[in-house]
Coordinates of C-alpha atoms in Angstrom, one line a residue:
M13 CA -6.0 -28.7 34.4
S14 CA -4.5 -28.3 30.9
A15 CA -1.9 -25.8 30.0
R16 CA -4.3 -24.0 27.7
A17 CA -6.8 -23.6 30.5
T18 CA -4.1 -22.3 32.9
R19 CA -3.0 -19.7 30.4
A20 CA -6.6 -18.6 29.9
L21 CA -7.1 -18.2 33.6
K22 CA -4.0 -16.1 33.9
A23 CA -5.0 -13.9 31.0
M24 CA -8.4 -13.1 32.4
P25 CA -7.2 -10.5 35.0
R26 CA -5.2 -8.7 32.3
A27 CA -8.2 -8.7 30.0
W28 CA -10.4 -7.4 32.7
N29 CA -7.9 -4.6 33.6
R30 CA -7.6 -3.6 29.9
F31 CA -11.4 -3.5 29.7
W32 CA -11.7 -1.1 32.6
R33 CA -8.9 1.1 31.3
Y34 CA -10.7 1.3 28.0
V35 CA -14.0 2.2 29.9
A36 CA -12.1 4.8 32.1
L37 CA -10.7 6.4 28.9
Y38 CA -14.2 7.3 27.7
M39 CA -15.9 7.9 31.1
P40 CA -16.7 11.5 32.0
K41 CA -14.1 13.1 34.3
R42 CA -16.3 15.3 36.3
L43 CA -18.0 14.2 39.5
Y44 CA -21.5 15.4 38.5
A45 CA -21.5 13.5 35.2
R46 CA -20.3 10.3 37.0
S47 CA -22.9 10.7 39.7
L48 CA -25.6 10.9 37.0
I49 CA -24.3 7.8 35.3
I50 CA -24.4 6.0 38.7
V51 CA -28.1 7.0 39.0
I52 CA -29.2 6.6 35.4
A53 CA -27.3 3.4 34.3
P54 CA -28.9 1.0 36.9
M55 CA -32.3 2.6 36.1
I56 CA -31.9 2.0 32.4
L57 CA -30.6 -1.5 33.0
L58 CA -33.5 -2.4 35.3
Q59 CA -36.0 -1.0 32.9
S60 CA -34.4 -2.9 30.0
V61 CA -34.7 -6.1 31.9
V62 CA -38.3 -5.4 33.0
A63 CA -39.3 -4.4 29.4
F64 CA -37.6 -7.5 28.0
V65 CA -39.3 -9.8 30.4
F66 CA -42.6 -8.0 29.8
M67 CA -42.3 -8.3 26.1
E68 CA -41.1 -11.9 26.2
R69 CA -43.6 -13.2 28.7
H70 CA -46.6 -10.9 29.0
W71 CA -47.0 -9.2 25.6
Q72 CA -46.2 -12.2 23.5
T73 CA -48.2 -14.6 25.6
V74 CA -51.3 -12.4 25.7
T75 CA -51.0 -11.7 21.9
Q76 CA -50.7 -15.4 21.3
R77 CA -53.8 -16.3 23.4
L78 CA -55.9 -13.5 21.8
S79 CA -54.8 -14.7 18.3
Q80 CA -55.7 -18.3 19.2
A81 CA -59.2 -17.2 20.3
T82 CA -59.7 -15.1 17.1
V83 CA -58.6 -17.9 14.8
R84 CA -60.7 -20.4 16.8
D85 CA -63.8 -18.2 16.0
I86 CA -62.8 -18.0 12.3
A87 CA -62.3 -21.8 12.3
A88 CA -65.8 -22.1 13.8
I89 CA -67.2 -20.0 11.0
V90 CA -65.5 -22.1 8.4
D91 CA -67.0 -25.2 10.0
L92 CA -70.5 -23.7 9.9
I93 CA -70.2 -22.8 6.3
E94 CA -69.0 -26.3 5.3
T95 CA -71.6 -28.0 7.6
Y96 CA -74.6 -26.0 6.2
P97 CA -73.8 -25.5 2.5
R98 CA -77.5 -25.3 1.6
D99 CA -77.8 -21.8 3.1
A100 CA -77.4 -19.8 -0.1
D101 CA -76.5 -16.4 1.3
Y102 CA -75.2 -17.7 4.7
A103 CA -77.2 -15.0 6.5
N104 CA -77.4 -17.0 9.7
V105 CA -73.6 -17.6 9.8
I106 CA -72.9 -13.9 9.1
R107 CA -75.4 -12.9 11.9
I108 CA -73.9 -15.3 14.4
A109 CA -70.4 -14.1 13.6
Q110 CA -71.3 -10.5 14.0
D111 CA -73.5 -10.8 17.1
R112 CA -71.7 -13.5 19.0
M113 CA -68.1 -13.3 17.8
Q114 CA -67.9 -9.6 16.9
L115 CA -66.5 -10.4 13.4
K116 CA -67.6 -8.9 10.1
V117 CA -67.8 -11.7 7.6
D118 CA -68.2 -11.6 3.8
L119 CA -68.2 -14.3 1.2
L120 CA -66.4 -13.4 -2.0
P121 CA -66.3 -15.0 -5.4
P122 CA -63.5 -17.7 -5.8
D123 CA -60.9 -15.3 -7.1
P124 CA -57.2 -15.9 -6.4
L125 CA -56.0 -14.6 -3.1
P126 CA -54.0 -11.3 -3.3
P127 CA -50.2 -11.7 -3.3
P128 CA -48.5 -11.6 0.1
G129 CA -47.8 -8.1 1.3
P130 CA -44.6 -6.7 2.8
K131 CA -43.7 -7.9 6.3
P132 CA -43.9 -5.3 8.9
F133 CA -40.8 -4.4 10.8
F134 CA -42.2 -5.5 14.2
S135 CA -44.3 -8.5 13.0
I136 CA -45.3 -10.3 16.2
L137 CA -49.0 -10.2 15.3
D138 CA -48.4 -11.2 11.7
E139 CA -46.2 -14.2 12.8
I140 CA -48.5 -15.4 15.6
L141 CA -51.7 -15.0 13.6
S142 CA -50.3 -16.7 10.5
S143 CA -49.0 -19.7 12.6
E144 CA -52.4 -20.1 14.3
I145 CA -54.3 -20.0 11.0
T146 CA -52.0 -22.6 9.6
R147 CA -52.3 -24.8 12.6
Q148 CA -56.1 -24.5 13.2
I149 CA -57.6 -24.0 9.7
N150 CA -54.8 -25.3 7.4
R151 CA -56.3 -23.6 4.3
P152 CA -54.7 -21.1 1.9
F153 CA -55.1 -17.7 3.5
W154 CA -54.0 -14.1 3.2
I155 CA -53.8 -11.5 6.0
D156 CA -53.2 -7.8 6.2
T157 CA -51.8 -6.5 9.5
V158 CA -49.8 -3.6 8.0
G159 CA -50.6 0.0 8.9
N160 CA -52.2 1.9 11.8
S161 CA -55.7 0.7 11.1
N162 CA -57.7 -0.8 13.9
I163 CA -59.0 -3.5 11.6
V164 CA -57.1 -6.7 10.5
E165 CA -58.3 -8.4 7.3
V166 CA -58.2 -12.2 6.9
R167 CA -59.1 -14.1 3.7
V168 CA -59.4 -17.9 3.7
Q169 CA -59.7 -19.9 0.4
L170 CA -62.7 -22.3 0.6
E171 CA -64.3 -24.5 -2.0
G172 CA -65.9 -22.3 -4.6
K173 CA -65.7 -19.2 -2.4
V174 CA -63.4 -16.9 -0.4
L175 CA -64.2 -16.1 3.2
R176 CA -63.2 -12.6 4.2
V177 CA -63.2 -11.7 7.9
F178 CA -62.6 -8.3 9.4
V179 CA -61.3 -8.4 13.0
R180 CA -60.6 -5.6 15.4
R181 CA -56.9 -5.4 16.1
S182 CA -57.5 -5.4 19.8
Q183 CA -59.2 -8.8 19.6
A184 CA -56.0 -10.5 18.3
Y185 CA -53.3 -8.2 19.7
A186 CA -52.3 -6.8 23.1
S187 CA -52.6 -3.2 22.0
N188 CA -52.4 -1.6 25.4
T189 CA -48.7 -2.4 26.0
H190 CA -47.7 1.2 25.3
I191 CA -49.5 2.2 28.6
F192 CA -47.0 0.1 30.6
L193 CA -44.0 1.6 28.7
I194 CA -45.4 5.1 29.1
W195 CA -45.8 4.6 32.9
M196 CA -42.3 3.1 33.2
V197 CA -40.6 5.9 31.2
G198 CA -42.7 8.5 32.9
T199 CA -41.9 7.4 36.5
S200 CA -38.2 7.2 35.5
L201 CA -38.3 10.8 34.2
V202 CA -40.0 11.9 37.5
L203 CA -37.3 10.2 39.5
L204 CA -34.6 11.9 37.4
M205 CA -36.2 15.3 37.8
I206 CA -35.9 14.7 41.6
A207 CA -32.5 13.1 41.6
I208 CA -30.7 15.6 39.3
P209 CA -31.3 18.8 41.4
F210 CA -30.5 16.8 44.5
L211 CA -27.2 15.6 43.0
R212 CA -26.3 19.1 41.8
N213 CA -27.0 20.5 45.3
Q214 CA -24.8 17.8 46.9
I215 CA -21.9 18.2 44.5
R216 CA -21.9 22.0 44.5
P217 CA -20.1 22.2 48.0
I218 CA -17.4 19.8 46.7
L219 CA -16.8 22.0 43.6
T220 CA -16.7 25.1 45.8
L221 CA -14.2 23.5 48.1
A222 CA -12.1 22.5 45.1
E223 CA -12.2 26.0 43.7
A224 CA -11.1 27.5 47.1
A225 CA -8.3 25.0 47.4
E226 CA -7.1 25.7 43.9
S227 CA -7.2 29.5 44.5
F228 CA -5.3 29.1 47.7
G229 CA -2.7 26.9 46.0
K230 CA -2.2 29.5 43.3
G231 CA -1.7 32.3 45.9
R232 CA -5.0 33.9 45.1
P233 CA -7.5 35.0 47.8
M234 CA -10.3 32.6 48.6
P235 CA -13.9 33.5 47.8
R236 CA -15.3 35.6 50.6
D237 CA -18.5 33.6 50.8
F238 CA -16.8 30.3 51.1
R239 CA -18.0 28.2 54.1
P240 CA -18.4 24.5 54.5
R241 CA -21.8 23.2 53.2
G242 CA -23.3 19.9 52.1
A243 CA -23.0 16.5 53.6
E244 CA -21.1 15.9 56.9
E245 CA -18.1 14.5 55.1
V246 CA -17.9 17.5 52.8
R247 CA -18.2 19.8 55.8
R248 CA -15.4 18.1 57.7
A249 CA -13.2 18.4 54.6
G250 CA -14.1 22.1 54.4
F251 CA -13.3 22.8 58.0
A252 CA -10.1 20.9 57.8
F253 CA -9.1 23.0 54.7
I254 CA -9.9 26.2 56.5
Q255 CA -7.8 25.2 59.6
M256 CA -4.9 24.2 57.3
R257 CA -5.1 27.5 55.5
E258 CA -5.1 29.4 58.7
R259 CA -2.1 27.5 60.0
I260 CA -0.2 28.2 56.8
E261 CA -1.1 31.8 56.8
R262 CA 0.0 32.2 60.5
Q263 CA 3.3 30.5 59.6
L264 CA 3.8 32.8 56.7
E265 CA 3.0 35.9 58.9
Q266 CA 5.4 34.7 61.6
R267 CA 8.2 34.0 59.0
T268 CA 7.6 37.4 57.3
A269 CA 7.7 39.2 60.7
M270 CA 10.9 37.4 61.6
L271 CA 12.5 38.1 58.2
T272 CA 11.5 41.8 58.5
G273 CA 13.1 42.0 61.9
V274 CA 16.3 40.3 60.7
S275 CA 16.4 42.5 57.6
H276 CA 16.0 45.6 59.7
D277 CA 18.7 44.7 62.2
L278 CA 21.2 43.6 59.5
R279 CA 20.6 46.7 57.4
T280 CA 21.2 48.8 60.5
I281 CA 24.5 47.2 61.1
L282 CA 25.5 47.5 57.4
T283 CA 24.5 51.2 57.4
R284 CA 26.7 51.7 60.5
F285 CA 29.6 50.0 58.8
K286 CA 29.2 52.4 55.8
L287 CA 29.1 55.4 58.0
Q288 CA 32.2 54.3 59.9
L289 CA 34.1 53.7 56.7
A290 CA 33.0 57.1 55.4
L291 CA 34.4 58.8 58.5
T292 CA 37.6 56.9 58.9
G293 CA 40.5 55.9 56.6
T294 CA 41.4 57.0 53.1
K295 CA 39.4 56.4 50.0
A296 CA 41.8 53.7 48.8
D297 CA 41.4 51.8 52.1
T298 CA 37.7 52.0 52.3
E299 CA 36.7 51.4 48.6
A300 CA 37.2 47.6 48.8
L301 CA 35.4 47.4 52.1
G302 CA 32.6 49.5 50.8
Q303 CA 32.2 47.2 47.8
D304 CA 32.1 44.2 50.2
I305 CA 29.4 45.8 52.2
D306 CA 27.4 46.5 49.0
D307 CA 27.8 42.9 48.0
M308 CA 26.7 41.8 51.4
Q309 CA 23.6 44.0 51.3
S310 CA 22.8 42.7 47.8
M311 CA 23.2 39.1 48.9
L312 CA 21.0 39.8 52.0
E313 CA 18.3 41.2 49.8
G314 CA 18.5 38.1 47.6
Y315 CA 18.3 35.7 50.5
L316 CA 15.3 37.5 52.0
A317 CA 13.5 37.7 48.7
F318 CA 14.0 34.0 48.2
A319 CA 12.8 33.1 51.8
R320 CA 9.9 35.5 51.5
G321 CA 8.9 34.3 48.0
E322 CA 6.6 37.3 47.4
A323 CA 3.8 35.2 48.9
T324 CA 2.1 38.0 50.6
E325 CA 1.4 40.0 47.4
D326 CA -2.2 40.1 46.2
T327 CA -3.1 39.0 42.7
G328 CA -3.8 41.6 40.1
R329 CA -3.5 42.3 36.4
F330 CA -0.1 42.2 34.7
D331 CA 0.4 43.8 31.2
L332 CA 2.7 41.6 29.2
A333 CA 2.8 44.0 26.3
A334 CA 4.1 46.9 28.5
Y335 CA 6.6 44.6 30.2
F336 CA 7.9 43.4 26.8
D337 CA 8.4 47.1 25.8
K338 CA 10.6 47.5 29.0
L339 CA 12.6 44.5 28.0
G340 CA 13.1 46.0 24.6
E341 CA 14.6 49.1 26.2
E342 CA 16.8 47.0 28.5
A343 CA 18.0 45.0 25.5
T344 CA 19.0 48.2 23.7
L345 CA 21.0 49.3 26.8
R346 CA 22.7 46.0 27.0
K347 CA 23.3 45.9 23.2
R348 CA 21.3 42.6 22.8
K349 CA 19.1 41.5 20.0
L350 CA 15.5 40.9 21.3
S351 CA 12.4 39.8 19.5
T352 CA 9.0 39.3 21.2
T353 CA 5.8 37.6 20.1
L354 CA 2.5 37.9 22.0
A355 CA -0.6 35.8 21.2
G356 CA -3.8 36.2 23.0
D357 CA -4.9 38.7 25.7
P358 CA -1.9 40.7 27.0
H359 CA -3.4 41.0 30.4
V360 CA -2.9 38.1 32.8
H361 CA -4.2 37.6 36.4
V362 CA -1.1 36.9 38.5
R363 CA 0.9 38.6 41.4
P364 CA 2.4 41.4 39.4
R365 CA 5.6 42.1 41.2
A366 CA 6.4 38.5 41.7
F367 CA 5.7 37.6 38.1
A368 CA 7.8 40.5 36.9
R369 CA 10.7 39.3 39.0
L370 CA 10.2 35.8 37.6
L371 CA 10.5 37.0 34.0
S372 CA 13.3 39.4 35.0
N373 CA 15.4 36.6 36.4
V374 CA 15.0 34.3 33.5
V375 CA 15.3 37.0 30.7
G376 CA 18.2 38.7 32.6
N377 CA 20.0 35.4 32.7
A378 CA 19.6 35.1 28.9
F379 CA 20.8 38.7 28.4
R380 CA 23.9 37.9 30.5
Y381 CA 25.1 34.9 28.5
A382 CA 23.6 35.4 25.0
Q383 CA 23.5 38.0 22.2
T384 CA 20.2 37.0 20.7
V385 CA 17.0 36.4 22.7
E386 CA 13.6 35.4 21.4
I387 CA 10.5 35.5 23.7
K388 CA 7.1 34.0 22.7
A389 CA 4.0 34.3 24.9
D390 CA 0.7 32.5 24.3
H391 CA -2.2 33.4 26.6
G392 CA -5.3 31.3 26.1
R393 CA -7.4 28.5 27.5
G394 CA -6.8 29.6 31.1
S395 CA -3.0 29.3 30.9
L396 CA 0.0 31.4 29.9
L397 CA 3.0 29.8 28.1
V398 CA 6.2 31.9 27.8
T399 CA 9.1 30.5 25.8
I400 CA 12.5 32.2 26.1
D401 CA 15.2 31.1 23.6
D402 CA 18.8 32.3 23.3
D403 CA 22.0 31.6 21.5
G404 CA 24.2 31.4 24.6
P405 CA 26.4 28.5 25.9
G406 CA 23.4 26.7 27.4
I407 CA 23.4 24.2 30.3
P408 CA 24.1 20.5 30.0
A409 CA 21.0 18.3 30.2
H410 CA 22.1 16.5 33.3
K411 CA 22.5 19.7 35.2
R412 CA 19.3 21.5 34.2
E413 CA 17.4 20.4 37.3
E414 CA 20.3 21.1 39.6
V415 CA 20.5 24.8 38.7
F416 CA 17.1 25.3 40.2
K417 CA 18.4 24.4 43.7
P418 CA 19.1 27.3 46.0
F419 CA 22.7 28.4 46.3
V420 CA 23.9 26.0 43.6
R421 CA 26.7 27.7 41.6
L422 CA 28.2 25.8 38.6
D423 CA 31.2 27.0 36.6
E424 CA 29.1 27.1 33.4
A425 CA 25.8 27.7 35.2
R426 CA 23.4 30.3 34.2
N427 CA 21.5 30.7 37.4
L428 CA 23.7 33.4 38.8
D429 CA 21.9 36.7 39.4
A430 CA 23.6 40.0 39.8
S431 CA 24.9 39.3 43.3
G432 CA 26.2 35.9 42.4
T433 CA 24.2 34.1 45.1
G434 CA 22.9 31.4 42.8
L435 CA 19.3 32.2 43.5
G436 CA 18.0 33.6 40.2
L437 CA 16.4 30.5 38.8
A438 CA 15.5 29.1 42.2
I439 CA 13.5 32.3 42.9
A440 CA 11.9 32.1 39.5
R441 CA 10.8 28.5 39.9
D442 CA 9.5 29.2 43.4
I443 CA 7.4 32.1 42.0
A444 CA 6.1 30.0 39.1
R445 CA 5.1 27.1 41.4
S446 CA 3.5 29.4 43.9
H447 CA 1.2 30.5 40.9
G448 CA 0.4 26.8 40.2
G449 CA 2.8 26.5 37.3
D450 CA 6.5 25.6 36.7
I451 CA 9.6 26.3 34.7
M452 CA 11.4 23.8 32.4
L453 CA 14.7 24.0 30.6
D454 CA 15.4 22.5 27.2
D455 CA 17.6 22.9 24.1
S456 CA 16.9 26.0 22.1
P457 CA 16.6 26.1 18.3
L458 CA 19.0 29.1 18.4
G459 CA 21.7 26.8 19.8
G460 CA 21.5 27.9 23.5
L461 CA 19.0 27.4 26.2
R462 CA 15.2 27.3 26.1
A463 CA 13.2 28.2 29.3
V464 CA 9.5 27.4 29.2
I465 CA 7.3 29.1 31.8
K466 CA 3.8 27.8 32.2
V467 CA 1.3 29.3 34.7
P468 CA -2.5 29.4 35.0
A469 CA -3.7 32.9 34.2

């Protein structure tokens, strides 16, 4: 095998992969559309092959045989005229042609034949009839097959006269072909009318399962009327999803109950410490201990909030415009410069308390380290994009993912909340991802840090 052939064989898989990548780029993405293509494409391919074979073999063959028979009759009339030239008006020939051959024959003066007319777009009859006249009669002729008339006119130049013949189109042309095409297309339409509702009915349970899984993944309640339907495989997937959801909810309930008990016990101990410090010792001795107890309580609340993740809160409507007004008041108290921009509907469908904490952690982080903060919110096309820019010191690019880890505290980090636990941005990202979104950090045009929050809403 030559080197060129070897290179060609090696290039074939790559070309095949490129072809399918190109096809996949323009293929529909939804299951229903792809299922319709799976049904319709083979049907169209099969009908195209059948129609081509029919046109090539049946239609053309039948038309050719009919044209041969018609031209044979015309040739017989020409022979009769030339064999019996003494018949002045050729009444017997005209009678035989009309009675036996079903042809209307006239003899015209020897005028020149009309100029050739325009060729029809689909000229199978014109081509076959012309070739047969040339082959069987071999005289100058003129034919007219154009138009929707049921009559075809043929003129043949004879000695001293012109033979004009009117032939029914059905005698020389397979004119009932459209019946086959109508039956083929009609049966296909009937099959599609049956297949499309059936496909829709089979795909609907899959779409319902996908919507339920998406709602559960975003922390939203599942549809109350959700239950496994459809084919056995879809039902099995639905039951598996319900069991998984129940296990996750039981684990969340157990963790929440445990955290509630731990929180209650530790708060009781801290309250007892505060009471003992208030009853014993001087103010100077107990002030530092009291501050430590307050820090411990604040840290405990932060740990519990991070572990709880606000997952048990129901979804509701959150008013961005009202929240931005509160941020404006906070910026005034902190003596910070704040500008807010809101595009789209101010009301978003999220877990309100959790989402407020998400924004509070990120914006509070910007207030703590910057003097100027800009917030832009764009709500549209089923998602909410919030961009927070500031002119603070920022975070190095190689440490921007690390600051989202729980309890990570960097010297120049900006993920420290009020208690200094290093959970501010970790809690914010946990809340964003529980909504089906995320938080990304980047350089800000103001010179500091940019936080981009994107969640479905």
